[in-house]
Amino acid sequence: MKIAILSRNASLYSTRRLREAAEARGHEVRIIDALKCYMNINDNKPSIHYHDEELEHFDAIIPRIGASVTFYGTAVLRQFEMMNGYSLNHSAAISRSRDKLRSLQSLSGQGVGMPITGFANKPDDVPDLISMVGGAPLVIKLLEGTQGIGVVLAETRKAAESVLEAFMGLKANIMVQEFIEEAGGADIRCFVLGDKVIAAMKRQAKEGEFRSNLHRGGAANLIRISPEERKTAIASARAMGLSVAGVDLLRSKRGPLVMEVNSSPGLQGIEVATGKDVADLMIQYIEQNAHKKAKTRERG
């Protein structure tokens, strides 16, 4: 197959591993920076141009679209989809998952467990918002934040009120969540592929930190997840419409709670922690499903 990897940096671990895995299985791979693409949108022959050339047809596209370029990146991915390329994650599903508030509302609608979450627009609503999530300590999150940036633990009600009022004063979109103390600064990253969790790791925050992100200095190791955690992770990816997802869970007294569903999960942490060749499993999944789409198109 001809496979395009939408990535801004060919040397990134995840991009490199996917390329290696695809080429090892005999596929032709091209890495394309979505921001350097431009599109001809028409009713006859939609096309994508890149460095002054019109791109050929790709059998499959692997989107590795960063959060900061979601709008343009998903527009380019949609164009590939219009050109009958199979996308590992559909553009609409990526857009849905990147809207943190919308994604939580979607999970809530499917009955997936999550921390109690509040969202408001006016400073007048802050006192009731804090009470709604169980009071302090609580977690305040910028909706546009990634990799733990824009996440604040407010340990007292007064601190929470000050931070919320400051963010609102800056017209920032924020949400408030209950703090799950029993998680002990750890979460579980479940790597979902299709209808299976193919790998899982526990991420533990460093001393004095409550955010377990590896980018914040957290440590990762292999973990065995429960059937309920497995079921929750798969249901979360399905609710987003994602074929590939990194689902972050907290272990709580009331069962697994979903913190976030990531549509472009990194491979380095999960491959190193589990020893699994996740990149190869992703390419195998593409082979199975891209061929199904091609056969369906031929029959149509």
Coordinates of C-alpha atoms in Angstrom, one line a residue:
M1 CA 0.0 0.0 0.0
K2 CA 0.9 3.7 -0.3
I3 CA 0.7 5.2 3.2
A4 CA 0.9 8.8 4.1
I5 CA 1.8 9.8 7.7
L6 CA 0.6 13.3 8.5
S7 CA 3.3 14.6 10.8
R8 CA 5.2 17.9 11.2
N9 CA 8.4 16.2 12.2
A10 CA 9.8 13.0 10.6
S11 CA 12.3 12.5 13.5
L12 CA 9.6 12.2 16.2
Y13 CA 9.7 8.8 17.8
S14 CA 6.0 7.9 16.9
T15 CA 6.4 9.0 13.3
R16 CA 9.7 7.2 12.9
R17 CA 8.4 4.0 14.4
L18 CA 5.3 4.0 12.2
R19 CA 7.4 4.5 9.2
E20 CA 9.7 1.7 10.1
A21 CA 6.9 -0.7 10.9
A22 CA 5.1 0.1 7.6
E23 CA 8.2 -0.2 5.5
A24 CA 9.1 -3.5 7.3
R25 CA 5.8 -4.9 6.1
G26 CA 6.5 -3.8 2.5
H27 CA 4.5 -0.6 2.2
E28 CA 5.6 2.7 0.6
V29 CA 5.5 5.5 3.1
R30 CA 5.6 9.3 2.7
I31 CA 5.7 11.7 5.6
I32 CA 3.7 14.9 4.9
D33 CA 3.5 18.1 6.9
A34 CA -0.2 19.0 6.9
L35 CA 0.6 22.7 7.3
K36 CA 2.5 22.7 4.0
C37 CA -0.5 21.2 2.1
Y38 CA -3.0 23.3 0.2
M39 CA -6.2 22.1 -1.3
N40 CA -8.3 22.3 -4.4
I41 CA -11.9 21.9 -3.3
N42 CA -14.2 21.2 -6.1
D43 CA -17.0 18.9 -7.2
N44 CA -15.0 17.1 -9.9
K45 CA -11.6 16.1 -8.7
P46 CA -10.6 17.3 -5.2
S47 CA -6.9 17.4 -4.8
I48 CA -4.1 18.2 -2.4
H49 CA -0.9 20.1 -3.4
Y50 CA 2.4 19.9 -1.5
H51 CA 5.6 21.7 -2.4
D52 CA 4.2 22.7 -5.8
E53 CA 3.2 19.2 -6.7
E54 CA -0.2 17.5 -6.7
L55 CA -0.2 14.5 -4.3
E56 CA -1.0 11.1 -5.7
H57 CA -3.6 8.8 -4.2
F58 CA -2.8 7.2 -0.9
D59 CA -4.4 3.9 0.2
A60 CA -4.2 4.9 3.9
I61 CA -3.5 8.0 6.0
I62 CA -2.1 7.9 9.5
P63 CA -2.9 11.3 11.1
R64 CA -0.4 12.5 13.7
I65 CA -2.0 15.9 14.1
G66 CA -0.8 18.1 17.0
A67 CA -3.4 19.9 19.1
S68 CA -2.2 23.3 18.1
V69 CA -2.9 22.6 14.4
T70 CA -6.2 20.7 14.8
F71 CA -8.3 23.0 12.6
Y72 CA -6.0 23.0 9.5
G73 CA -4.8 19.4 10.1
T74 CA -8.3 18.0 10.2
A75 CA -9.2 20.0 7.1
V76 CA -6.3 18.4 5.2
L77 CA -7.3 15.0 6.5
R78 CA -10.9 15.5 5.3
Q79 CA -9.6 16.3 1.9
F80 CA -7.7 13.0 1.8
E81 CA -10.9 11.3 2.9
M82 CA -12.8 12.9 0.1
M83 CA -10.1 11.4 -2.2
N84 CA -11.1 8.0 -0.9
G85 CA -8.1 7.4 1.3
Y86 CA -8.6 5.3 4.4
S87 CA -7.9 7.3 7.5
L88 CA -6.8 5.4 10.6
N89 CA -8.7 8.0 12.7
H90 CA -11.5 9.9 10.9
S91 CA -11.2 13.7 10.8
A92 CA -14.6 14.2 12.6
A93 CA -13.6 11.9 15.4
I94 CA -10.3 13.8 15.9
S95 CA -12.2 17.1 16.0
R96 CA -14.7 15.7 18.5
S97 CA -12.0 14.3 20.8
R98 CA -10.0 17.6 20.8
D99 CA -12.9 19.5 22.2
K100 CA -12.4 18.5 25.9
L101 CA -15.8 19.7 27.0
R102 CA -17.7 18.1 24.1
S103 CA -15.8 14.8 24.6
L104 CA -16.7 14.6 28.2
Q105 CA -20.4 15.3 27.3
S106 CA -20.2 12.5 24.8
L107 CA -18.8 10.1 27.4
S108 CA -21.4 11.2 29.9
G109 CA -24.1 10.4 27.3
Q110 CA -22.7 6.9 27.0
G111 CA -22.7 6.4 30.8
V112 CA -18.9 6.3 31.0
G113 CA -17.5 7.0 34.4
M114 CA -15.6 10.3 34.9
P115 CA -14.7 12.8 37.6
I116 CA -17.6 15.2 38.4
T117 CA -16.9 18.2 36.0
G118 CA -18.3 21.7 36.1
F119 CA -18.3 24.4 33.4
A120 CA -19.4 28.0 33.8
N121 CA -19.0 31.4 32.1
K122 CA -19.4 34.0 34.8
P123 CA -17.5 34.7 38.0
D124 CA -20.8 34.9 39.9
D125 CA -21.2 31.2 39.3
V126 CA -17.8 30.3 40.8
P127 CA -19.0 29.5 44.4
D128 CA -21.7 27.1 43.3
L129 CA -19.4 25.6 40.7
I130 CA -16.8 24.7 43.4
S131 CA -19.5 23.2 45.6
M132 CA -20.9 21.2 42.6
V133 CA -17.6 19.3 42.2
G134 CA -17.3 18.6 45.9
G135 CA -15.3 21.6 47.1
A136 CA -11.5 21.9 47.5
P137 CA -9.1 20.4 46.7
L138 CA -10.2 20.5 43.0
V139 CA -8.6 20.5 39.6
I140 CA -8.9 23.5 37.2
K141 CA -8.2 22.9 33.5
L142 CA -7.8 25.1 30.5
L143 CA -9.8 23.5 27.7
E144 CA -7.0 24.3 25.2
G145 CA -4.2 22.8 27.4
T146 CA -2.2 19.7 26.5
Q147 CA 0.4 17.5 28.1
G148 CA -0.5 18.8 31.6
I149 CA 0.0 22.5 30.7
G150 CA -2.9 24.6 32.0
V151 CA -3.8 22.2 34.7
V152 CA -3.9 23.6 38.3
L153 CA -4.6 21.8 41.6
A154 CA -6.4 24.3 44.0
E155 CA -6.0 22.9 47.5
T156 CA -8.3 25.4 49.2
R157 CA -11.6 27.0 48.3
K158 CA -10.1 30.5 48.4
A159 CA -7.3 29.4 46.0
A160 CA -9.8 27.9 43.7
E161 CA -11.9 31.1 43.6
S162 CA -8.9 33.2 42.9
V163 CA -7.6 31.0 40.1
L164 CA -11.1 30.7 38.5
E165 CA -11.7 34.4 38.7
A166 CA -8.3 35.1 37.2
F167 CA -8.8 32.7 34.3
M168 CA -12.3 34.0 33.6
G169 CA -10.9 37.6 33.7
L170 CA -8.6 36.5 30.8
K171 CA -11.6 35.1 28.9
A172 CA -10.1 31.6 29.1
N173 CA -12.3 28.6 28.7
I174 CA -11.9 26.4 31.7
M175 CA -13.5 23.5 33.4
V176 CA -13.4 22.3 37.0
Q177 CA -13.1 18.7 38.2
E178 CA -13.2 16.9 41.4
F179 CA -9.8 15.8 42.7
I180 CA -9.5 12.0 43.0
E181 CA -7.2 11.8 46.0
E182 CA -7.1 8.0 46.1
A183 CA -5.5 7.9 42.7
G184 CA -2.3 9.0 44.4
G185 CA -1.0 11.0 41.6
A186 CA -1.2 8.1 39.2
D187 CA -3.2 7.3 36.1
I188 CA -3.5 4.5 33.6
R189 CA -3.0 5.0 29.8
C190 CA -4.9 2.4 27.9
F191 CA -3.9 2.1 24.2
V192 CA -7.0 1.2 22.3
L193 CA -6.8 -0.2 18.7
G194 CA -10.1 -1.1 17.2
D195 CA -12.2 -2.9 19.8
K196 CA -9.2 -4.0 21.9
V197 CA -6.8 -2.6 24.5
I198 CA -3.5 -3.7 23.1
A199 CA -1.3 -2.2 25.8
A200 CA -1.6 -0.4 29.1
M201 CA 0.8 1.4 31.4
K202 CA 0.6 3.1 34.8
R203 CA 2.0 6.6 34.9
Q204 CA 3.1 7.9 38.3
A205 CA 3.7 11.6 39.0
K206 CA 7.0 12.6 40.4
E207 CA 7.3 13.6 44.1
G208 CA 5.4 16.8 44.8
E209 CA 3.5 16.7 41.5
F210 CA -0.1 15.6 40.9
R211 CA 0.1 15.5 37.1
S212 CA 1.3 12.1 35.9
N213 CA 2.1 13.1 32.3
L214 CA 5.5 11.8 31.1
H215 CA 6.2 15.3 29.7
R216 CA 6.0 16.5 33.4
G217 CA 8.6 14.0 34.6
G218 CA 6.2 11.2 35.4
A219 CA 7.4 7.5 35.3
A220 CA 5.7 4.7 33.4
N221 CA 5.6 1.0 33.9
L222 CA 3.6 -2.0 32.7
I223 CA 0.3 -2.7 34.5
R224 CA -2.4 -5.3 34.4
I225 CA -5.8 -3.7 34.0
S226 CA -9.2 -5.0 35.2
P227 CA -12.0 -6.1 33.0
E228 CA -13.9 -3.0 34.0
E229 CA -11.0 -0.7 33.1
R230 CA -10.7 -2.5 29.7
K231 CA -14.4 -2.2 29.0
T232 CA -14.3 1.5 30.0
A233 CA -11.4 2.3 27.7
I234 CA -13.0 0.6 24.7
A235 CA -16.3 2.3 25.4
S236 CA -14.6 5.7 25.5
A237 CA -12.8 5.2 22.2
R238 CA -16.0 4.1 20.6
A239 CA -18.0 7.1 22.0
M240 CA -15.4 9.3 20.2
G241 CA -15.5 7.3 17.0
L242 CA -11.8 6.7 17.2
S243 CA -10.1 3.5 15.9
V244 CA -6.9 4.5 17.8
A245 CA -7.0 6.2 21.1
G246 CA -5.0 6.7 24.3
V247 CA -7.6 6.6 27.1
D248 CA -6.4 8.0 30.4
L249 CA -8.1 6.5 33.5
L250 CA -8.0 7.1 37.2
R251 CA -8.6 4.4 39.7
S252 CA -11.2 5.6 42.2
K253 CA -13.4 4.2 45.0
R254 CA -16.3 4.1 42.5
G255 CA -14.4 2.4 39.7
P256 CA -12.4 3.7 36.7
L257 CA -12.9 7.3 35.7
V258 CA -11.9 8.7 32.3
M259 CA -9.8 11.8 32.4
E260 CA -9.1 12.2 28.7
V261 CA -9.3 10.5 25.3
N262 CA -6.3 11.2 23.1
S263 CA -6.7 10.8 19.3
S264 CA -3.0 10.9 18.6
P265 CA -1.4 9.0 21.5
G266 CA 2.4 8.8 21.6
L267 CA 4.1 5.5 21.1
Q268 CA 7.4 5.9 23.0
G269 CA 6.1 5.7 26.5
I270 CA 3.8 2.8 25.9
E271 CA 6.3 0.8 23.8
V272 CA 9.1 1.3 26.3
A273 CA 6.9 0.5 29.3
T274 CA 5.2 -2.6 27.9
G275 CA 7.8 -3.9 25.4
K276 CA 5.0 -4.3 22.8
D277 CA 5.5 -3.4 19.1
V278 CA 2.5 -1.0 19.0
A279 CA 3.5 0.5 15.7
D280 CA 3.5 -2.9 14.0
L281 CA 0.0 -3.7 15.4
M282 CA -1.2 -0.3 14.1
I283 CA 0.1 -1.2 10.6
Q284 CA -1.6 -4.6 10.7
Y285 CA -4.9 -2.9 11.7
I286 CA -4.6 -0.6 8.7
E287 CA -3.9 -3.5 6.3
Q288 CA -7.1 -5.2 7.5
N289 CA -9.3 -2.2 7.4
A290 CA -8.0 -0.3 4.4
H291 CA -8.6 -3.4 2.3
K292 CA -12.1 -3.7 3.6
K293 CA -12.8 -0.1 2.5
A294 CA -11.3 -0.7 -0.9
K295 CA -13.5 -3.8 -1.5
T296 CA -16.6 -1.9 -0.4
R297 CA -15.7 0.9 -2.8
E298 CA -15.3 -1.6 -5.6
R299 CA -18.6 -3.2 -5.0
G300 CA -20.3 0.3 -4.9

